[in-house]
Amino acid sequence: MKDADIVIGKDILELLSSAMYVDPLTIYREYVQNAADALCDASAQGLPPDPTAPQVRIVIDQGTRTIKIRDTGTGVPARAFASRMTAIGASPKRGTDARGFRGVGRLAGLGYCRELIFRSRTARTEPAMEIRWDCTKLKAALRSADYTGGLARLVTDIVAFDEIRELPGQPDRFFEVEMVGIVRHRNDSLLDEAAVSEYLSQVAPIPFSSDFSFGRTIDDFLDRHTAPGNVEIRVNDGDPLVRPHRNTFEADDGTPDAFTDVECIVIPGTDGGTAAVGWLLHHGYRGAIPNRALVKGLRFRTGNIQVGGHGIAEDLFPEPRFNSWTVGEMHVTDRRILPNGRRDHYEESVHLGNLMNHLTPIGRDIAKRCRGSSVRRKWLREFELHETVAREKLDILAQGTLGDTARKAMVSEVDRAIAPMAKIAAMDDLAPEARTTLKPKVRELQEELDRVAARKPAESPLARLPAEKRRMYEHLFELVYECSTNRVAAKALIDRILLKVL
Ligand SMILES: Nc1ncnc2c1ncn2[C@@H]1O[C@H](COP(=O)(O)OP(=O)(O)OP(=O)(O)O)[C@@H](O)[C@H]1O
Ligand SMILES: [Mg+2]
């Protein structure tokens, strides 16, 4: 059999483009990945950065339903342009430090627009080249049963090359993707500037926000182990995008929570090297991190670009729900652990197995923190309940209107409320809270109880009344307290009566 006898059908192109990407937004990841590779390559070659243009500029025009993604990386030389832009597979990046390696990522846009255009030039003095992929024609050919051409025929049928002479406003060196006539897709997220920015803030290789205090520690740690290669990305000429992490967030139950410390992790590879490095942000573990915080889950990155979504590591936790209580990222550094074609997970291998094995104890540790935190919160709630009762009864005692027997009974009731509080404050699990708040509260209540219990009858506000009248009021007030369902309201009522009768 000769090579030429092997048929490669047109349908391959559908598999490599639209069929491969479930979420349309992933096409931004592919183009940003190419831009980041080209920018890193440019800096490795010592090419001067372009001070007049953002490194990556994304323009989304809802009116014309057009998207442009342009970078000032190496560009593609005119002589290599045609073959590089029509090649399917055979990436020149394979075996290098670049993020791409399959040679198909740029086809991601084919299923989402009427026309996909790539333009590039490597210097002002060099020719600028353009290739247009006619996606409408592509779709028709893919659907047609009569189209007999193979893959190569199809590509030549639907692409058109040109050298462009007029390039107003373009930087000297650039690569641009233009998607014309964006197809309406679900919620039209491709043209939604906010949705695109949110997506890229999670996925793209961009810096942390300067408002995020742990950013510096994480960057220093990552710099020691990886080359993060962050790039500047601006959407519709706004501020450069930053990662979504901030110091505080709102837990799922609406209560505010904050990150308290960062834990850096190095996972050894199978043969002495490093498989991955990463970090976890610890917090109050009050519950799941809401989706809107954009940071939930233990996430994975390769080449500082996210692989998969926030649920990729769920299996590492004793209960999958604890993944959503986690904030952290693992940067895979072992080049033998490869993202799969869709970049929604990694290819199975012993190296991936080794990485996952090392992460299991981390999943267990986080689950312990989550469970510990729920138990702690349950005890803290119980402490608060007893505290409320003790405080209300102490206030009644301090009012000094009860007769002797009722007073003694009330003193032992307060005692009985303080006892479980002291027990909770002595729990090992609550050590940090106990030192700062619980124990001082117990002490304070006990001292106050001792003080009011030691008061003499002469200190009562009723002391001035004749004995009989005084007993009558004491009896009346005891009845009010006994019959009322709300101690606070009963006390307020008696306070008002006292003002009248005294
Ligand atoms: N922004 C860019 N700047 C310079 N060259 C680019 C750019 N985008 C694509 N290219 C060139 O086109 C080639 C094909 O890109 P494509 O995204 O299809 O594949 P890849 O990046 O090599 O691998 P992958 O499929 O893993 O993304 C790249 O290898 C690169 O040579
Ligand atoms: Mg690519």
Coordinates of C-alpha atoms and ligand atoms in Angstrom, one line a residue:
M1 CA 0.0 0.0 0.0
K2 CA 1.3 3.5 -0.9
D3 CA 0.8 6.6 1.3
A4 CA -1.2 8.2 -1.5
D5 CA -3.8 5.3 -1.3
I6 CA -4.8 6.3 2.2
V7 CA -7.9 8.4 2.2
I8 CA -8.2 11.3 4.7
G9 CA -11.8 12.4 4.5
K10 CA -13.1 16.0 4.8
D11 CA -15.0 15.1 8.0
I12 CA -11.7 15.2 10.0
L13 CA -12.0 19.0 9.8
E14 CA -15.3 18.9 11.7
L15 CA -13.8 16.7 14.4
L16 CA -10.9 19.0 14.8
S17 CA -12.9 22.2 15.0
S18 CA -16.4 22.7 16.3
A19 CA -17.0 19.1 17.4
M20 CA -14.0 19.3 19.7
Y21 CA -15.1 22.3 21.8
V22 CA -18.2 22.0 24.0
D23 CA -18.1 25.5 25.4
P24 CA -17.7 28.2 22.7
L25 CA -15.6 30.4 25.1
T26 CA -12.8 27.8 24.8
I27 CA -11.9 29.3 21.4
Y28 CA -10.6 32.3 23.3
R29 CA -8.3 30.0 25.2
E30 CA -6.9 28.5 22.0
Y31 CA -6.2 31.9 20.5
V32 CA -4.8 33.4 23.7
Q33 CA -2.6 30.3 24.0
N34 CA -1.2 30.9 20.5
A35 CA -0.6 34.5 21.4
A36 CA 1.2 33.6 24.7
D37 CA 3.4 31.1 22.8
A38 CA 4.3 33.7 20.2
L39 CA 5.0 36.4 22.9
C40 CA 7.2 34.1 24.9
D41 CA 9.0 33.0 21.7
A42 CA 9.5 36.7 20.8
S43 CA 11.0 37.5 24.1
A44 CA 13.2 34.3 24.0
Q45 CA 14.5 35.5 20.6
G46 CA 15.3 38.9 22.1
L47 CA 12.8 40.7 19.9
P48 CA 12.0 44.1 21.4
P49 CA 8.5 44.4 22.9
D50 CA 6.1 46.8 21.1
P51 CA 5.5 49.8 23.4
T52 CA 2.7 51.1 21.2
A53 CA 0.2 48.2 21.5
P54 CA -1.0 45.8 24.2
Q55 CA 0.5 42.3 24.0
V56 CA -2.9 40.8 23.4
R57 CA -5.8 43.0 22.2
I58 CA -9.2 41.5 22.0
V59 CA -11.9 43.5 20.3
I60 CA -15.5 42.3 20.4
D61 CA -17.9 44.2 18.2
Q62 CA -21.5 43.2 19.0
G63 CA -22.9 45.4 16.2
T64 CA -21.0 43.7 13.4
R65 CA -20.8 40.4 15.3
T66 CA -17.0 40.4 14.8
I67 CA -14.2 39.4 17.1
K68 CA -10.5 40.2 16.7
I69 CA -7.7 38.8 18.7
R70 CA -4.3 40.3 18.0
D71 CA -0.9 39.8 19.6
T72 CA 2.5 41.4 19.1
G73 CA 4.5 38.1 19.4
T74 CA 6.7 36.8 16.7
G75 CA 4.2 36.7 13.9
V76 CA 4.5 34.2 11.1
P77 CA 7.0 34.8 8.3
A78 CA 5.5 35.4 4.9
R79 CA 7.3 32.5 3.3
A80 CA 6.0 30.0 6.0
F81 CA 2.5 31.6 6.3
A82 CA 0.6 29.5 3.7
S83 CA 1.9 26.1 4.8
R84 CA 1.7 27.0 8.6
M85 CA -1.9 28.3 8.3
T86 CA -3.2 25.3 6.3
A87 CA -1.3 22.5 8.1
I88 CA -3.5 20.2 10.1
G89 CA -1.5 18.7 12.9
A90 CA 2.3 18.7 12.5
S91 CA 2.8 21.5 14.9
P92 CA 6.3 23.1 14.8
K93 CA 5.9 23.6 18.6
R94 CA 6.0 19.9 19.5
G95 CA 9.0 19.1 21.6
T96 CA 9.6 22.7 22.5
D97 CA 8.6 24.6 25.7
A98 CA 5.5 26.1 23.9
R99 CA 2.0 25.4 25.2
G100 CA 0.6 24.2 21.9
F101 CA 1.8 21.0 20.3
R102 CA -1.0 19.4 18.3
G103 CA -1.2 21.9 15.4
V104 CA -5.0 22.2 15.4
G105 CA -6.0 24.8 18.1
R106 CA -6.4 27.7 15.6
L107 CA -9.1 25.8 13.8
A108 CA -11.3 26.1 17.0
G109 CA -13.1 29.2 15.5
L110 CA -14.2 27.4 12.3
G111 CA -17.6 26.3 13.7
Y112 CA -18.5 29.7 15.2
C113 CA -18.3 32.2 12.4
R114 CA -19.0 32.8 8.7
E115 CA -15.4 33.6 8.0
L116 CA -12.2 33.0 9.9
I117 CA -9.2 35.2 8.9
F118 CA -5.6 35.0 10.1
R119 CA -3.2 37.9 9.3
S120 CA 0.4 38.4 10.2
R121 CA 3.7 40.1 9.5
T122 CA 7.0 39.8 11.3
A123 CA 8.3 43.3 10.7
R124 CA 7.2 46.6 9.0
T125 CA 9.6 45.9 6.2
E126 CA 8.1 42.4 5.6
P127 CA 5.0 41.5 3.6
A128 CA 1.8 41.1 5.5
M129 CA -0.1 37.9 4.7
E130 CA -3.7 37.0 5.1
I131 CA -5.7 33.7 4.9
R132 CA -9.5 33.5 4.8
W133 CA -11.3 30.4 5.7
D134 CA -14.9 30.4 4.3
C135 CA -16.8 28.6 7.1
T136 CA -20.1 28.8 5.3
K137 CA -18.7 26.9 2.4
L138 CA -17.0 24.5 4.8
K139 CA -20.3 23.7 6.5
A140 CA -22.0 23.1 3.2
A141 CA -19.2 20.8 2.1
L142 CA -19.2 18.9 5.4
R143 CA -23.0 18.4 5.1
S144 CA -23.0 17.4 1.4
A145 CA -23.1 13.8 0.5
D146 CA -21.9 14.7 -3.0
Y147 CA -18.7 16.3 -2.0
T148 CA -16.1 13.7 -2.9
G149 CA -12.9 15.6 -2.2
G150 CA -10.7 14.6 0.7
L151 CA -9.3 16.8 3.4
A152 CA -6.6 18.5 1.3
R153 CA -9.2 19.3 -1.5
L154 CA -11.6 20.7 1.0
V155 CA -9.0 23.0 2.5
T156 CA -7.9 24.4 -0.8
D157 CA -11.6 24.9 -1.8
I158 CA -12.4 27.0 1.2
V159 CA -9.3 29.1 1.9
A160 CA -8.0 32.1 0.0
F161 CA -4.6 33.8 0.5
D162 CA -3.7 37.4 -0.1
E163 CA -0.9 39.7 0.6
I164 CA -2.2 42.8 2.3
R165 CA -0.9 46.2 1.5
E166 CA -3.0 48.5 3.6
L167 CA -2.7 47.9 7.3
P168 CA -3.8 51.0 9.1
G169 CA -3.1 51.0 12.8
Q170 CA -1.5 47.6 12.9
P171 CA 1.8 47.1 14.9
D172 CA 5.0 46.3 13.1
R173 CA 5.0 42.7 14.2
F174 CA 1.6 41.0 14.8
F175 CA -0.6 38.0 14.4
E176 CA -4.3 38.6 14.2
V177 CA -7.3 36.3 14.2
E178 CA -10.6 37.8 13.0
M179 CA -13.9 36.0 13.2
V180 CA -16.5 37.6 11.0
G181 CA -20.3 36.9 11.4
I182 CA -20.3 35.1 14.7
V183 CA -23.0 32.5 14.8
R184 CA -25.6 33.0 17.5
H185 CA -24.9 30.3 20.0
R186 CA -26.8 29.6 23.2
N187 CA -26.5 32.9 25.2
D188 CA -24.3 34.5 22.6
S189 CA -21.4 34.4 25.1
L190 CA -18.7 34.8 22.5
L191 CA -19.8 38.4 22.0
D192 CA -20.4 39.1 25.7
E193 CA -17.5 41.2 26.8
A194 CA -18.1 40.5 30.6
A195 CA -18.5 36.7 30.0
V196 CA -15.3 36.6 27.9
S197 CA -13.3 38.6 30.5
E198 CA -14.6 36.4 33.3
Y199 CA -13.6 33.3 31.4
L200 CA -10.2 34.6 30.5
S201 CA -9.5 35.8 34.1
Q202 CA -9.8 32.2 35.2
V203 CA -8.1 30.5 32.3
A204 CA -5.5 32.8 30.7
P205 CA -1.9 33.4 31.7
I206 CA -2.3 36.8 33.3
P207 CA -1.1 38.3 36.6
F208 CA -2.9 38.4 39.9
S209 CA -4.8 41.5 40.9
S210 CA -2.7 44.0 42.9
D211 CA -5.5 43.9 45.5
F212 CA -4.8 40.3 46.3
S213 CA -2.3 40.1 49.2
F214 CA -1.1 36.5 48.6
G215 CA -0.3 37.2 44.9
R216 CA 3.3 38.1 45.6
T217 CA 4.0 35.0 47.8
I218 CA 2.4 32.7 45.1
D219 CA 4.3 34.5 42.3
D220 CA 7.6 34.1 44.1
F221 CA 7.0 30.5 44.7
L222 CA 5.9 29.8 41.1
D223 CA 8.9 31.7 39.7
R224 CA 11.2 29.4 41.6
H225 CA 9.7 26.3 39.9
T226 CA 8.0 27.3 36.6
A227 CA 8.1 30.1 34.0
P228 CA 4.6 31.5 34.3
G229 CA 5.0 33.7 31.2
N230 CA 2.1 36.0 32.0
V231 CA 0.9 38.3 29.2
E232 CA -1.1 41.5 29.1
I233 CA -4.6 41.0 27.7
R234 CA -7.0 43.9 27.1
V235 CA -10.6 43.4 26.0
N236 CA -12.1 46.3 24.1
D237 CA -9.3 48.6 25.2
G238 CA -10.2 48.2 28.9
D239 CA -7.7 47.7 31.7
P240 CA -5.4 44.6 31.5
L241 CA -7.3 41.5 32.7
V242 CA -6.2 40.1 36.1
R243 CA -6.9 36.8 37.9
P244 CA -10.1 36.8 39.9
H245 CA -8.5 36.1 43.4
R246 CA -9.1 38.8 46.1
N247 CA -8.5 38.8 49.8
T248 CA -12.1 38.3 50.7
F249 CA -15.2 36.5 49.3
E250 CA -18.7 35.8 50.2
A251 CA -19.3 32.2 51.2
D252 CA -22.3 30.3 49.8
D253 CA -24.4 31.1 52.8
G254 CA -23.8 34.9 52.2
T255 CA -21.5 35.4 55.1
P256 CA -18.2 37.2 54.3
D257 CA -15.0 35.1 54.6
A258 CA -11.4 35.8 54.0
F259 CA -8.3 34.0 52.9
T260 CA -6.1 33.5 56.0
D261 CA -3.0 31.8 54.6
V262 CA -1.4 30.2 51.6
E263 CA 0.1 26.7 51.5
C264 CA 2.6 26.0 48.7
I265 CA 3.0 22.5 47.5
V266 CA 5.6 20.6 45.5
I267 CA 4.7 17.2 44.1
P268 CA 7.6 15.0 43.1
G269 CA 7.6 13.2 39.7
T270 CA 8.1 9.5 39.2
D271 CA 11.9 9.8 38.7
G272 CA 13.1 12.5 41.1
G273 CA 11.9 15.6 39.1
T274 CA 8.9 17.7 39.9
A275 CA 5.4 16.6 38.6
A276 CA 3.6 19.8 39.7
V277 CA 3.7 22.7 42.0
G278 CA 0.8 24.5 43.4
W279 CA -0.9 26.4 46.1
L280 CA -3.9 26.4 48.3
L281 CA -5.6 29.4 49.9
H282 CA -7.0 28.5 53.3
H283 CA -10.1 30.3 54.7
G284 CA -12.9 29.8 57.2
Y285 CA -14.3 26.7 55.3
R286 CA -17.8 27.9 56.0
G287 CA -19.2 26.2 52.9
A288 CA -18.9 25.9 49.2
I289 CA -17.3 28.9 47.4
P290 CA -19.9 30.3 45.1
N291 CA -19.4 30.2 41.3
R292 CA -19.5 33.9 41.0
A293 CA -16.2 34.2 43.0
L294 CA -14.6 32.5 39.9
V295 CA -12.0 30.8 42.1
K296 CA -13.7 27.7 43.4
G297 CA -12.2 24.2 43.2
L298 CA -8.7 22.8 43.0
R299 CA -7.8 23.7 39.4
F300 CA -5.1 22.6 37.1
R301 CA -2.9 24.5 34.7
T302 CA -0.3 23.6 32.1
G303 CA 1.9 26.4 30.7
N304 CA -0.1 28.6 33.1
I305 CA -3.3 28.0 31.1
Q306 CA -6.2 26.3 32.8
V307 CA -6.9 22.7 31.8
G308 CA -10.5 21.5 32.5
G309 CA -12.9 23.4 34.7
H310 CA -13.3 23.9 38.4
G311 CA -14.6 20.3 38.9
I312 CA -11.5 18.6 37.4
A313 CA -10.2 17.4 40.8
E314 CA -13.4 16.3 42.4
D315 CA -12.4 12.7 42.6
L316 CA -9.4 13.6 44.9
F317 CA -11.7 14.4 47.8
P318 CA -13.3 11.9 50.1
E319 CA -16.6 13.7 49.2
P320 CA -16.7 15.5 45.9
R321 CA -18.5 18.5 47.4
F322 CA -15.4 19.5 49.4
N323 CA -13.7 20.4 46.1
S324 CA -16.1 23.4 45.9
W325 CA -14.9 24.5 49.4
T326 CA -11.3 24.6 48.0
V327 CA -9.4 27.4 46.4
G328 CA -6.1 26.3 44.8
E329 CA -4.2 25.6 41.6
M330 CA -1.7 23.0 40.5
H331 CA 0.7 23.9 37.8
V332 CA 1.7 20.7 36.0
T333 CA 5.4 20.9 35.2
D334 CA 6.1 17.3 34.1
R335 CA 6.0 17.5 30.3
R336 CA 4.9 13.9 30.2
I337 CA 1.6 14.8 31.7
L338 CA -0.3 16.1 28.6
P339 CA -3.6 17.9 28.3
N340 CA -6.0 15.8 26.2
G341 CA -7.1 17.2 22.8
R342 CA -10.1 19.0 24.2
R343 CA -8.0 20.3 27.1
D344 CA -10.8 19.3 29.5
H345 CA -8.5 16.9 31.3
Y346 CA -5.2 15.1 31.0
E347 CA -4.3 12.0 29.1
E348 CA -4.1 8.9 31.3
S349 CA -0.5 7.9 32.1
V350 CA 1.5 6.6 35.1
H351 CA 2.8 10.1 35.5
L352 CA -0.7 11.5 35.9
G353 CA -1.5 8.6 38.3
N354 CA 1.5 9.5 40.4
L355 CA 0.4 13.2 40.5
M356 CA -3.1 12.2 41.6
N357 CA -1.8 9.8 44.2
H358 CA 0.2 12.6 45.8
L359 CA -2.7 14.9 45.8
T360 CA -5.1 12.5 47.6
P361 CA -3.8 13.4 51.1
I362 CA -4.3 17.0 50.3
G363 CA -7.9 16.3 49.4
R364 CA -8.2 14.5 52.8
D365 CA -6.7 17.3 54.7
I366 CA -9.1 19.8 53.1
A367 CA -12.0 17.5 53.9
K368 CA -10.8 17.5 57.5
R369 CA -10.7 21.2 57.6
C370 CA -14.2 21.5 56.1
R371 CA -15.7 18.9 58.5
G372 CA -13.8 20.5 61.5
S373 CA -15.1 23.9 60.5
S374 CA -18.8 22.6 60.4
V375 CA -18.4 21.0 63.8
R376 CA -16.7 24.1 65.2
R377 CA -19.6 26.3 63.9
K378 CA -22.1 24.0 65.4
W379 CA -20.4 24.3 68.9
L380 CA -20.1 28.1 68.4
R381 CA -23.8 28.3 67.7
E382 CA -24.5 26.3 70.8
F383 CA -22.3 28.6 72.8
E384 CA -24.1 31.6 71.6
L385 CA -27.5 30.1 72.5
H386 CA -26.4 29.6 76.1
E387 CA -24.8 33.0 76.2
T388 CA -28.1 34.7 75.2
V389 CA -30.0 32.8 77.9
A390 CA -27.3 33.6 80.6
R391 CA -27.2 37.3 79.5
E392 CA -31.0 37.7 79.6
K393 CA -31.3 36.1 83.0
L394 CA -28.4 38.1 84.4
D395 CA -30.1 41.3 83.3
I396 CA -33.3 40.3 85.2
L397 CA -31.2 39.6 88.3
A398 CA -29.4 42.9 87.9
Q399 CA -32.8 44.6 87.8
G400 CA -33.2 43.5 91.5
T401 CA -37.0 43.0 91.5
L402 CA -37.2 39.3 92.3
G403 CA -38.1 37.9 95.7
D404 CA -35.5 35.9 97.6
T405 CA -36.6 32.4 96.4
A406 CA -37.1 33.4 92.8
R407 CA -33.7 35.2 92.9
K408 CA -31.9 32.1 94.1
A409 CA -33.6 30.0 91.5
M410 CA -32.6 32.5 88.8
V411 CA -28.9 32.4 90.0
S412 CA -28.7 28.7 89.6
E413 CA -30.4 28.9 86.2
V414 CA -27.6 31.3 85.1
D415 CA -25.1 29.0 86.5
R416 CA -26.6 26.1 84.5
A417 CA -26.3 28.2 81.3
I418 CA -22.7 29.1 82.0
A419 CA -21.6 25.5 82.7
P420 CA -22.0 24.2 79.1
M421 CA -20.4 27.4 77.8
A422 CA -17.3 26.7 79.9
K423 CA -17.3 23.1 78.5
I424 CA -17.4 24.3 74.9
A425 CA -14.7 26.9 75.6
A426 CA -12.4 24.1 76.8
M427 CA -12.7 22.0 73.6
D428 CA -9.4 21.4 71.7
D429 CA -11.1 22.0 68.3
L430 CA -12.0 25.5 69.3
A431 CA -8.6 26.5 70.6
P432 CA -8.2 29.7 68.6
E433 CA -11.7 31.0 69.2
A434 CA -11.5 29.9 72.9
R435 CA -8.5 31.9 73.6
T436 CA -9.6 35.1 72.0
T437 CA -13.4 35.2 72.7
L438 CA -15.0 32.2 74.4
K439 CA -13.0 31.9 77.6
P440 CA -13.1 35.7 78.3
K441 CA -16.8 35.7 77.8
V442 CA -17.3 32.8 80.3
R443 CA -15.1 34.6 82.8
E444 CA -17.0 37.9 82.3
L445 CA -20.4 36.2 82.8
Q446 CA -19.3 34.3 85.9
E447 CA -17.9 37.5 87.5
E448 CA -21.1 39.4 86.7
L449 CA -23.2 36.6 88.2
D450 CA -21.0 36.6 91.4
R451 CA -21.5 40.3 91.6
V452 CA -25.3 40.3 91.3
A453 CA -25.8 37.2 93.4
A454 CA -23.9 39.0 96.2
R455 CA -26.3 42.1 96.2
K456 CA -28.1 42.9 99.4
P457 CA -31.9 43.3 99.5
A458 CA -31.3 46.9 100.4
E459 CA -29.8 47.5 97.0
S460 CA -33.2 46.6 95.3
P461 CA -35.1 49.4 93.6
L462 CA -38.1 48.2 95.6
A463 CA -36.2 48.7 98.9
R464 CA -37.9 52.0 99.5
L465 CA -41.4 50.6 99.5
P466 CA -43.2 49.4 102.6
A467 CA -42.6 45.6 103.1
E468 CA -46.1 44.5 102.1
K469 CA -46.2 46.6 99.0
R470 CA -42.7 45.4 98.1
R471 CA -43.7 41.7 98.4
M472 CA -46.8 42.4 96.3
Y473 CA -44.7 43.9 93.5
E474 CA -42.1 41.1 93.8
H475 CA -44.9 38.6 93.4
L476 CA -46.4 40.4 90.5
F477 CA -43.1 40.7 88.7
E478 CA -42.3 37.0 89.3
L479 CA -45.7 36.2 87.7
V480 CA -44.9 38.4 84.7
Y481 CA -41.6 36.7 84.2
E482 CA -43.2 33.3 84.7
C483 CA -46.0 33.9 82.3
S484 CA -44.2 35.8 79.6
T485 CA -42.7 34.0 76.6
N486 CA -40.2 36.7 75.9
R487 CA -37.8 37.5 78.8
V488 CA -36.5 40.6 77.1
A489 CA -39.9 42.1 76.5
A490 CA -41.0 41.2 80.1
K491 CA -38.0 42.9 81.5
A492 CA -38.7 46.0 79.4
L493 CA -42.3 46.1 80.7
I494 CA -41.1 45.8 84.3
D495 CA -38.5 48.6 83.7
R496 CA -41.4 50.8 82.6
I497 CA -43.6 49.9 85.6
L498 CA -40.7 50.6 87.9
L499 CA -40.4 54.1 86.5
K500 CA -44.0 54.7 87.2
V501 CA -44.2 53.3 90.8
L502 CA -40.9 54.6 92.2
Ligands
LIG1 N1 -0.5 34.1 17.4 C1 0.4 33.4 16.7 N2 1.6 34.0 16.5 C2 2.5 33.3 15.7 N3 2.3 32.1 15.2 C3 1.1 31.5 15.4 C4 0.1 32.1 16.1 N4 -1.0 31.3 16.1 C5 -0.7 30.2 15.4 N5 0.6 30.3 15.0 C6 1.3 29.4 14.2 O1 0.4 28.4 13.6 C7 0.7 27.1 14.1 C8 -0.6 26.4 14.3 O2 -1.4 26.9 15.4 P1 -2.4 25.9 16.1 O3 -3.0 26.7 17.2 O4 -3.3 25.4 15.1 O5 -1.5 24.8 16.6 P2 -0.4 24.7 17.8 O6 -0.5 26.0 18.6 O7 0.9 24.5 17.2 O8 -0.8 23.5 18.6 P3 -2.3 23.3 19.4 O9 -3.2 22.6 18.5 O10 -1.8 22.4 20.6 O11 -2.7 24.6 19.8 C9 1.4 27.3 15.4 O12 2.3 26.2 15.7 C10 2.2 28.6 15.0 O13 3.4 28.2 14.3
MG2 MG -2.4 26.6 19.4

